[in-house]
Amino acid sequence: MHALGNYHIRKGDLPYMDDSINGFYKAENAAALYEPIQDWRRTHRADTHMNTVDTYFMSFSTMPQGWFANSSAFDLAELSKQERLILARFNVEGKSEYACRFDFVDGEESVLLYGHVKQEENGDRTCIGGDALYFQKSDGSKAEIVSPVNQFDWLSLHKPDSHGEPVVDAQGATLCSTYHADFYGMGFQTDLGQCVQDERVRVQNGNHWLLGTHVRSYVYN
């Protein structure tokens, strides 16, 4: 128990326990001491970090490893806590969203783009870039970054045979995302350590989506 307690302290869980445990929270101290959880600030240890117990339970998992296609048979509600934990995520406007990728079609060209999963009330899902981003098409028009319904890939970081290895794209560049409070997105790292997507992925002012700070990379667990 001592080791498990130390693990959660290092991970950053215990300082925030006053969210749900009254013994850690006093109303008169709220103004000075209390601050809600902000996932993007918890950079000292990744949310996907697993202790020995988590690793043990994942050894029985039948969930696909690495990138895998979305399907009607895939139900988040049926996943274990550890399986949900190991799905790649990134910060989107203060919320931790599931990462995804899909092939965007521009004329006769197909471009691999990254985004986060949007769940509809009817159960359908799409992979979206978000309101802050758009794709500059070859004819000069702007296009929303969104996959066809239910046609995208999830990313499971559970891949024991590749433990500790970075998640890379077809060109060998490491997958990355930003944990910045005011920006969001996922892409791949350049030799300069910048996180980018295809140069036609733009922010609303027309600039190429590119971030050089507040960037994290992904490795297999």
Tab-separated table of N, CA and C in Angstrom, residues 18-19 21-34:
chain	number	residue	atom	x	y	z
A	18	ASP	N	-9.476	16.292	-3.370
A	18	ASP	CA	-10.555	17.070	-2.791
A	18	ASP	C	-11.691	17.297	-3.787
A	19	ASP	N	-11.522	16.886	-5.053
A	19	ASP	CA	-12.624	16.931	-6.008
A	19	ASP	C	-13.784	16.047	-5.558
A	21	ILE	N	-13.453	13.818	-2.380
A	21	ILE	CA	-13.336	13.340	-1.002
A	21	ILE	C	-13.329	14.543	-0.063
A	22	ASN	N	-14.401	14.699	0.696
A	22	ASN	CA	-14.572	15.894	1.517
A	22	ASN	C	-13.474	16.080	2.544
A	23	GLY	N	-12.860	14.990	2.978
A	23	GLY	CA	-11.840	15.099	4.002
A	23	GLY	C	-10.632	15.910	3.582
A	24	PHE	N	-10.462	16.096	2.272
A	24	PHE	CA	-9.334	16.869	1.776
A	24	PHE	C	-9.730	18.308	1.436
A	25	TYR	N	-10.988	18.661	1.673
A	25	TYR	CA	-11.472	19.944	1.194
A	25	TYR	C	-12.251	20.682	2.274
A	26	LYS	N	-11.910	21.954	2.463
A	26	LYS	CA	-12.658	22.801	3.377
A	26	LYS	C	-13.079	24.050	2.622
A	27	ALA	N	-14.365	24.366	2.705
A	27	ALA	CA	-14.915	25.460	1.914
A	27	ALA	C	-14.207	26.783	2.184
A	28	GLU	N	-13.836	27.018	3.454
A	28	GLU	CA	-13.221	28.308	3.786
A	28	GLU	C	-11.846	28.496	3.151
A	29	ASN	N	-11.256	27.372	2.684
A	29	ASN	CA	-9.939	27.475	2.053
A	29	ASN	C	-10.000	27.464	0.528
A	30	ALA	N	-11.209	27.392	-0.012
A	30	ALA	CA	-11.356	27.202	-1.452
A	30	ALA	C	-10.701	28.317	-2.262
A	31	ALA	N	-10.916	29.558	-1.845
A	31	ALA	CA	-10.404	30.679	-2.633
A	31	ALA	C	-8.891	30.672	-2.727
A	32	ALA	N	-8.239	30.223	-1.679
A	32	ALA	CA	-6.779	30.275	-1.644
A	32	ALA	C	-6.125	29.001	-2.152
A	33	LEU	N	-6.788	27.852	-1.958
A	33	LEU	CA	-6.103	26.584	-2.191
A	33	LEU	C	-6.668	25.744	-3.325
A	34	TYR	N	-7.941	25.837	-3.565
A	34	TYR	CA	-8.576	24.864	-4.457
A	34	TYR	C	-8.522	25.306	-5.920
